[in-house]
PDB file of C-alpha atoms in Angstrom:
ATOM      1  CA  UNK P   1      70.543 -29.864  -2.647  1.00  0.00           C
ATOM      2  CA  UNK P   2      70.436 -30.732  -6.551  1.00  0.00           C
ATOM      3  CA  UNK P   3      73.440 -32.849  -6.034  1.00  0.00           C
ATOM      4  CA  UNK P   4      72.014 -34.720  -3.113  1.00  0.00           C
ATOM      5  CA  UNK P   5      68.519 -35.325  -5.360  1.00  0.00           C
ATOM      6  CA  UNK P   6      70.752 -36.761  -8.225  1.00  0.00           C
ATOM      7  CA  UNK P   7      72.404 -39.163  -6.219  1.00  0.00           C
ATOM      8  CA  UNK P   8      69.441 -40.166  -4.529  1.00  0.00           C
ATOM      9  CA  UNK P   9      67.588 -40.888  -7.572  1.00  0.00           C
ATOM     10  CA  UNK P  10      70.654 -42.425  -8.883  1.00  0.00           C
ATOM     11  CA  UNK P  11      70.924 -44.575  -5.922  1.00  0.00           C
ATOM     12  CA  UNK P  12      66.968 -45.626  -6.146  1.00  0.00           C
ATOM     13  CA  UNK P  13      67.687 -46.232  -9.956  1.00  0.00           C
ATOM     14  CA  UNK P  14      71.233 -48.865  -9.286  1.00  0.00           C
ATOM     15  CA  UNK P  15      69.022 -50.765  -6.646  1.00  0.00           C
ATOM     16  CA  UNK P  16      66.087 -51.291  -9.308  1.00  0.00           C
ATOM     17  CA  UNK P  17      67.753 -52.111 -11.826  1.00  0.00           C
ATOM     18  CA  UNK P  18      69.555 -54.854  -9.968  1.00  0.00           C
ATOM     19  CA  UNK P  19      66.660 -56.057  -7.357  1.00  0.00           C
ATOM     20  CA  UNK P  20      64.124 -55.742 -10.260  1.00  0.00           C
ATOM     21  CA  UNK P  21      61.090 -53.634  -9.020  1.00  0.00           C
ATOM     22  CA  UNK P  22      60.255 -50.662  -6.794  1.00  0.00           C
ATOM     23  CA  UNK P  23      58.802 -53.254  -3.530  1.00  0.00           C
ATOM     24  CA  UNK P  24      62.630 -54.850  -3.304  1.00  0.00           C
ATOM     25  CA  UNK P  25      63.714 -51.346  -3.154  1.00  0.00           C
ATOM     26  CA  UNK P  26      61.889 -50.562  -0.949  1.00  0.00           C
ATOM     27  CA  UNK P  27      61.843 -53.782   1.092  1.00  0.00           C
ATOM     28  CA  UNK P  28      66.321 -53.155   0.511  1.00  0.00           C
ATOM     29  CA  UNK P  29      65.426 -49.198   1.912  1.00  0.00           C
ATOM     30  CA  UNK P  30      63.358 -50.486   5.057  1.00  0.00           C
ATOM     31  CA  UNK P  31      66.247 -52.852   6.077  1.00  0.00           C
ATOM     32  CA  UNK P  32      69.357 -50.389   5.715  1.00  0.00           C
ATOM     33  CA  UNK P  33      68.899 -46.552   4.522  1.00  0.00           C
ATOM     34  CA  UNK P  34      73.032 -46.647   3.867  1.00  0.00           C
ATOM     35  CA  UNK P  35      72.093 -47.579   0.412  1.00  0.00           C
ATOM     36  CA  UNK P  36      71.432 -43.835  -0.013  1.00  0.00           C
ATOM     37  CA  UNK P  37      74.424 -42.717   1.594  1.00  0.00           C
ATOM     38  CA  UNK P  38      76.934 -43.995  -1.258  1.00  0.00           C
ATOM     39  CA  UNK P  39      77.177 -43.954  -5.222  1.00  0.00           C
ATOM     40  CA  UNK P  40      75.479 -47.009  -5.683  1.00  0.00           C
ATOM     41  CA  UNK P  41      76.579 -47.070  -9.393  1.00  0.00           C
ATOM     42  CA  UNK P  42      80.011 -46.888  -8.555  1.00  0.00           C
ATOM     43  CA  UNK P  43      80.358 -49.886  -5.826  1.00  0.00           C
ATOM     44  CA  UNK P  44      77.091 -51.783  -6.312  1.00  0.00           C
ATOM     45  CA  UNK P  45      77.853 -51.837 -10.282  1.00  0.00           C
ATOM     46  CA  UNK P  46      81.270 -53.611 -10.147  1.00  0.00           C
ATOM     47  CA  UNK P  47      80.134 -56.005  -7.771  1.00  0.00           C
ATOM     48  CA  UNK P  48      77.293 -57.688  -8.958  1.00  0.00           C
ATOM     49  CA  UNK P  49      79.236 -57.736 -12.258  1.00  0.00           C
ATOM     50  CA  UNK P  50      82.200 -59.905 -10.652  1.00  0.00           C
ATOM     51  CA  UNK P  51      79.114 -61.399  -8.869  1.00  0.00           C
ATOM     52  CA  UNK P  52      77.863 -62.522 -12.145  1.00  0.00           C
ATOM     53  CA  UNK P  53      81.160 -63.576 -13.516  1.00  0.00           C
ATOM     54  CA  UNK P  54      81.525 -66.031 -10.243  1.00  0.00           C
ATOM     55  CA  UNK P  55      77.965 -67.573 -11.107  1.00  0.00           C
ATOM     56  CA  UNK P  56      79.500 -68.317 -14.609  1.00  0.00           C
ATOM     57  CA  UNK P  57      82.487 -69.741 -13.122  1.00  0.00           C
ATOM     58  CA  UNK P  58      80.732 -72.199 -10.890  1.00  0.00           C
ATOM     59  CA  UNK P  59      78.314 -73.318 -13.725  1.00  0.00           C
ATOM     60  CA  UNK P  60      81.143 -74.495 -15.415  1.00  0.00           C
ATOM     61  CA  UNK P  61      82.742 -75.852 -12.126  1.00  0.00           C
ATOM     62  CA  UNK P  62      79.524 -78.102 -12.010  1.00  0.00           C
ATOM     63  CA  UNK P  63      79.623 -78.949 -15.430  1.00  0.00           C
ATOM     64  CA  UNK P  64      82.920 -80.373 -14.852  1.00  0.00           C
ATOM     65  CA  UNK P  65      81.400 -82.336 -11.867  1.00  0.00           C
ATOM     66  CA  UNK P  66      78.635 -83.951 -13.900  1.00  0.00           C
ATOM     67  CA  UNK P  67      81.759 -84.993 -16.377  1.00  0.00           C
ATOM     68  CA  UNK P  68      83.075 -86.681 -13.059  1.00  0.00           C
ATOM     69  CA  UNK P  69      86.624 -84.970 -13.276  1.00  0.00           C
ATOM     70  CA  UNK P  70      88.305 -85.173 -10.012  1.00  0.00           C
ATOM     71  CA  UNK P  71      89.031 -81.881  -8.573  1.00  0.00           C
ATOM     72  CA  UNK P  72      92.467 -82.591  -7.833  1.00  0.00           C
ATOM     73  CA  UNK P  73      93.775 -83.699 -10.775  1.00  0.00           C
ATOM     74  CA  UNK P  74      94.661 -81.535 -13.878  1.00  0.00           C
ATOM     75  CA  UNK P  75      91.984 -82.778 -16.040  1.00  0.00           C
ATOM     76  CA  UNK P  76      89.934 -80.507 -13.895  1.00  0.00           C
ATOM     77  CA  UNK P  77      91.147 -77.037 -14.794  1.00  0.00           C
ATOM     78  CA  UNK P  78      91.192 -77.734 -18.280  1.00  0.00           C
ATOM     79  CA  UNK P  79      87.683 -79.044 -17.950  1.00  0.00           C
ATOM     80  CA  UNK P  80      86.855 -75.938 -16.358  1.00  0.00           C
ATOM     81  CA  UNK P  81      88.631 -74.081 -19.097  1.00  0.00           C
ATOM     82  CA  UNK P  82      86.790 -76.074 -22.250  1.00  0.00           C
ATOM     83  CA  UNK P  83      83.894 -75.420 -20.367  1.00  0.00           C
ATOM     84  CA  UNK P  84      83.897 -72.099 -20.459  1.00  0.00           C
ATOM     85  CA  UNK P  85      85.288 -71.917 -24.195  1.00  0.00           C
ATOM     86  CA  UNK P  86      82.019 -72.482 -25.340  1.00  0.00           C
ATOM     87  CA  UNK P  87      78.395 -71.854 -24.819  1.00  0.00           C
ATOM     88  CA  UNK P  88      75.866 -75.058 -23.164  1.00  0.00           C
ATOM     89  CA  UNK P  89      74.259 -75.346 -26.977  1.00  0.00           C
ATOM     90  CA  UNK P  90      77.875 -75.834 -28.874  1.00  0.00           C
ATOM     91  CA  UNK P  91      78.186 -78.363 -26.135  1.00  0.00           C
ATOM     92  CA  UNK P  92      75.426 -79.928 -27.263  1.00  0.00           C
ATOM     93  CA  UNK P  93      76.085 -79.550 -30.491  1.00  0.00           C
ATOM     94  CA  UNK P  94      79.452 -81.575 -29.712  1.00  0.00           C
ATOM     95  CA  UNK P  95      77.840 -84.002 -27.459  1.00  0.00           C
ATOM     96  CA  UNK P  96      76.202 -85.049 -30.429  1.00  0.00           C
ATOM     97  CA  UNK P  97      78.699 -85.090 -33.098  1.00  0.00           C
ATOM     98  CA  UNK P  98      80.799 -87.346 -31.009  1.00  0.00           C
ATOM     99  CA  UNK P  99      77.594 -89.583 -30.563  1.00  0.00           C
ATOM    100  CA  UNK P 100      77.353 -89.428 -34.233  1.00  0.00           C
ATOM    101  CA  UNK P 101      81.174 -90.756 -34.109  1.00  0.00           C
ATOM    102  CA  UNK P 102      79.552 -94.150 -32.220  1.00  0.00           C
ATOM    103  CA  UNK P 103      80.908 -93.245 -28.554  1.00  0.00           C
ATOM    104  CA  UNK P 104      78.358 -93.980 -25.926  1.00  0.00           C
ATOM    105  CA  UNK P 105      77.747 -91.755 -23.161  1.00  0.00           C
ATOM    106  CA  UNK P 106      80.296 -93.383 -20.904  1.00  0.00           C
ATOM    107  CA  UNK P 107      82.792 -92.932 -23.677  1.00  0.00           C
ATOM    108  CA  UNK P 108      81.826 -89.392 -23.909  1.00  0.00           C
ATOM    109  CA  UNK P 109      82.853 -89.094 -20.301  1.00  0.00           C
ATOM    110  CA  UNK P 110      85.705 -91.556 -20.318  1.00  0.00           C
ATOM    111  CA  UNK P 111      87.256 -89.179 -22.972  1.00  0.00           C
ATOM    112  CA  UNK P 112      86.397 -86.069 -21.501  1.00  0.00           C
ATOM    113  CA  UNK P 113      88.580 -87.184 -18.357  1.00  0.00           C
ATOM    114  CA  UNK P 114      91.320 -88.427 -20.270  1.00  0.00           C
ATOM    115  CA  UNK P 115      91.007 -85.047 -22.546  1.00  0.00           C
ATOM    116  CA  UNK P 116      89.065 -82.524 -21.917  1.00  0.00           C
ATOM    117  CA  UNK P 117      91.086 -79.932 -24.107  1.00  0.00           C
ATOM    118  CA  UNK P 118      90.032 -82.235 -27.294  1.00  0.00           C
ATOM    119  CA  UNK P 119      86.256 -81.110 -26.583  1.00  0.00           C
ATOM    120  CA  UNK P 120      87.373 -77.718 -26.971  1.00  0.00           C
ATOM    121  CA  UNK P 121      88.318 -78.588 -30.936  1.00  0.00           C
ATOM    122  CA  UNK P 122      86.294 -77.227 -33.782  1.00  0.00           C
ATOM    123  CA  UNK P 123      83.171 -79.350 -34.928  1.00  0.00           C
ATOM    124  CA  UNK P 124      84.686 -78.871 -38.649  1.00  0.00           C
ATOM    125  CA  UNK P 125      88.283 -80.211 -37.442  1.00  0.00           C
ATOM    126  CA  UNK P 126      87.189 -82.800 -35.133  1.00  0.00           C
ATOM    127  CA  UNK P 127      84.453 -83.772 -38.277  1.00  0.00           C
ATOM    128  CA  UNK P 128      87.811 -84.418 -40.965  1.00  0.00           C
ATOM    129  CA  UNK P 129      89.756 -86.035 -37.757  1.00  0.00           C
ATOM    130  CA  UNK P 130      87.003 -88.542 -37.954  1.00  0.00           C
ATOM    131  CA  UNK P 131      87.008 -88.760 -41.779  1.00  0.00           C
ATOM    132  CA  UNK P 132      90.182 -89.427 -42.019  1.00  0.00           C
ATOM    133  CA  UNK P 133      90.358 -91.921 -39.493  1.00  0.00           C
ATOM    134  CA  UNK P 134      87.547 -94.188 -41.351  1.00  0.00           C
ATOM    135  CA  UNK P 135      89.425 -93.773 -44.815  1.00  0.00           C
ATOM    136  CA  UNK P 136      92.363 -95.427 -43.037  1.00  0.00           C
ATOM    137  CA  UNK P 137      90.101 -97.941 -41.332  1.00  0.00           C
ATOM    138  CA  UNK P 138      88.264 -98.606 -44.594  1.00  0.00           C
ATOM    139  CA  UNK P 139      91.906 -99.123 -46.957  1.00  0.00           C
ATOM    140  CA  UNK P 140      93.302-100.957 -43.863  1.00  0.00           C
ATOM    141  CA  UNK P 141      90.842-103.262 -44.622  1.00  0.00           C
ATOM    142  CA  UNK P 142      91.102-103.126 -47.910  1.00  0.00           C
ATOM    143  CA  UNK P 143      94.489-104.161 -48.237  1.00  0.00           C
ATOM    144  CA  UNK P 144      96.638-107.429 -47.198  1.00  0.00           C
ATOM    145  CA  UNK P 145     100.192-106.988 -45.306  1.00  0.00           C
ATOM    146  CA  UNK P 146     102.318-105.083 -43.160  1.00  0.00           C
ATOM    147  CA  UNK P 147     101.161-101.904 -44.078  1.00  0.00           C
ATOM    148  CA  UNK P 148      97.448-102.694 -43.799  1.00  0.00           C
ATOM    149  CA  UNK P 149      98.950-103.937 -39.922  1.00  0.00           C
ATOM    150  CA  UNK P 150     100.859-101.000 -39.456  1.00  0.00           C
ATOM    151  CA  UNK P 151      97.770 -98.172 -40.374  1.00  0.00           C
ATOM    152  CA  UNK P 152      95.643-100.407 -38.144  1.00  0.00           C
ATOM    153  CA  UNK P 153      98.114-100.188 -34.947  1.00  0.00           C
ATOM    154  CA  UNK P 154      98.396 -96.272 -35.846  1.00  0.00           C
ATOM    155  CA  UNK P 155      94.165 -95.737 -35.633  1.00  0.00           C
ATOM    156  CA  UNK P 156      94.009 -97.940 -32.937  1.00  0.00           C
ATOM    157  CA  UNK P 157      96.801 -95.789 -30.815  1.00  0.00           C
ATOM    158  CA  UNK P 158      94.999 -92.118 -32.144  1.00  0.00           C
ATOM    159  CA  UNK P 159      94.052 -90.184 -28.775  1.00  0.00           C
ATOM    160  CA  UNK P 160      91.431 -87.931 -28.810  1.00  0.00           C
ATOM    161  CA  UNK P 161      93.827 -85.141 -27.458  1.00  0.00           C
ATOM    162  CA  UNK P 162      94.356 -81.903 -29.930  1.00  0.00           C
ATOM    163  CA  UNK P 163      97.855 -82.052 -30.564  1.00  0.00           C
ATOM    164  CA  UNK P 164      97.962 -85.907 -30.319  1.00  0.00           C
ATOM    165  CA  UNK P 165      95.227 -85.681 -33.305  1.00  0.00           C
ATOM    166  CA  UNK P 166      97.133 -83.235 -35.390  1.00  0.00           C
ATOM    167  CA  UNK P 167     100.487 -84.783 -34.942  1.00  0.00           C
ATOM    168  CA  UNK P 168      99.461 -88.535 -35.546  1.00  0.00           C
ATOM    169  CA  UNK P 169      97.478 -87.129 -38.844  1.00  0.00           C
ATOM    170  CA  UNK P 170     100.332 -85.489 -40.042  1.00  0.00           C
ATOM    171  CA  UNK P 171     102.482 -88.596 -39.573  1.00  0.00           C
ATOM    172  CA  UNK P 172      99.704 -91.045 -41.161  1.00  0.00           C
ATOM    173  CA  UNK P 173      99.545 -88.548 -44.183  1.00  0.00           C
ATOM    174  CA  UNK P 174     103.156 -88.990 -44.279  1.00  0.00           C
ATOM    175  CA  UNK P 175     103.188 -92.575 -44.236  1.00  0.00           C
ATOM    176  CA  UNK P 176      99.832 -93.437 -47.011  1.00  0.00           C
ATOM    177  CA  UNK P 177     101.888 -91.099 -48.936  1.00  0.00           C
ATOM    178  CA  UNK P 178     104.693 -93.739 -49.030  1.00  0.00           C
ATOM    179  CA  UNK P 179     102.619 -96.043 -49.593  1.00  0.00           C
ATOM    180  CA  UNK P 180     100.649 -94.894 -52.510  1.00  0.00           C
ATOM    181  CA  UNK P 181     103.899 -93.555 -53.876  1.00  0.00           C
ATOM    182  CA  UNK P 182     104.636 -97.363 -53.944  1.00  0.00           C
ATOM    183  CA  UNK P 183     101.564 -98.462 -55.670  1.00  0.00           C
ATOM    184  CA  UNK P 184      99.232 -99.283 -53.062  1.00  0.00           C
ATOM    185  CA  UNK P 185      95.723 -97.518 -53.496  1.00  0.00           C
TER     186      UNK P 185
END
């Protein structure tokens, strides 16, 4: 009989804590008495956890919507995946730093589709990406000739991808290296 009590209050105690108060237990108890009949901390438990984790999974599936990512393509699961990367106020936060950069909404969004990985970046590294880029921008103007026209065609080709970031950075190091080891600064 003490066995019987336990899981009874047990049971009573699973169904409160998920439905919240002792009238949806009892409003649960009035439809179907099988809740009693099981270990409701056992079974109930692990559902409404994966239950949970599916809510989270289709708030970032409608994220990605409002970005306007088609569903078929494979934009979409990495959308999905930066999504969930990150909480709604770092995406905020990097909403606004790329505002701060000068893109409009629509080129939020256009780049999101074309790269939705890059949103997944650090604020600090996506912050000297965009440092970098208007040193370039500023010497390229600075300066006369084919180097001026070549660091010009290089910012103008920069994606806002990751690895397309890193890599072209590295390479435009590489090359104002050159050219302030041959006396352009």
């Amino acid at each position: 009989m003490r066995s019987a009590d336990n899981q009874l209050g047990s049971s009573i105690l699973a169904l409160k804590s998920v439905l919240g108060s002792n009238v949806g237990v009892v409003r649960v108890l009035k439809i179907c008495g099988w809740f009693l009949k099981c270990d409701l901390e056992k079974t109930m438990a692990a559902n409404v956890e994966f239950s949970k984790s599916c809510r989270s999974v289709l708030e970032f599936v409608k994220r990605v919507d409002e970005m306007g990512i088609d569903r078929k393509s494979r934009a979409f699961l990495h959308g999905v995946r930066t999504m969930s990367s990150m909480t709604v106020e770092n995406w905020e936060l990097k909403l606004e730093l790329f505002r701060r950069f000068g893109f409009s909404e629509e080129g939020i969004v256009l780049a999101f589709k074309k790269s939705p990985q890059a949103f997944a970046s650090q604020r600090g590294k996506l912050r000297r990406s965009h440092r970098f880029s208007l040193s370039l921008q500023r010497r390229a103007m600075e300066s006369n000739g084919a180097e001026a026209s070549q660091i010009r065609r290089e910012i103008d080709s920069l994606k806002l991808s990751k690895i397309e970031i890193e890599r072209r950075i590295s390479a435009l190091e590489s090359q104002l290296r050159d050219i302030e080891g041959d006396g352009w600064s």
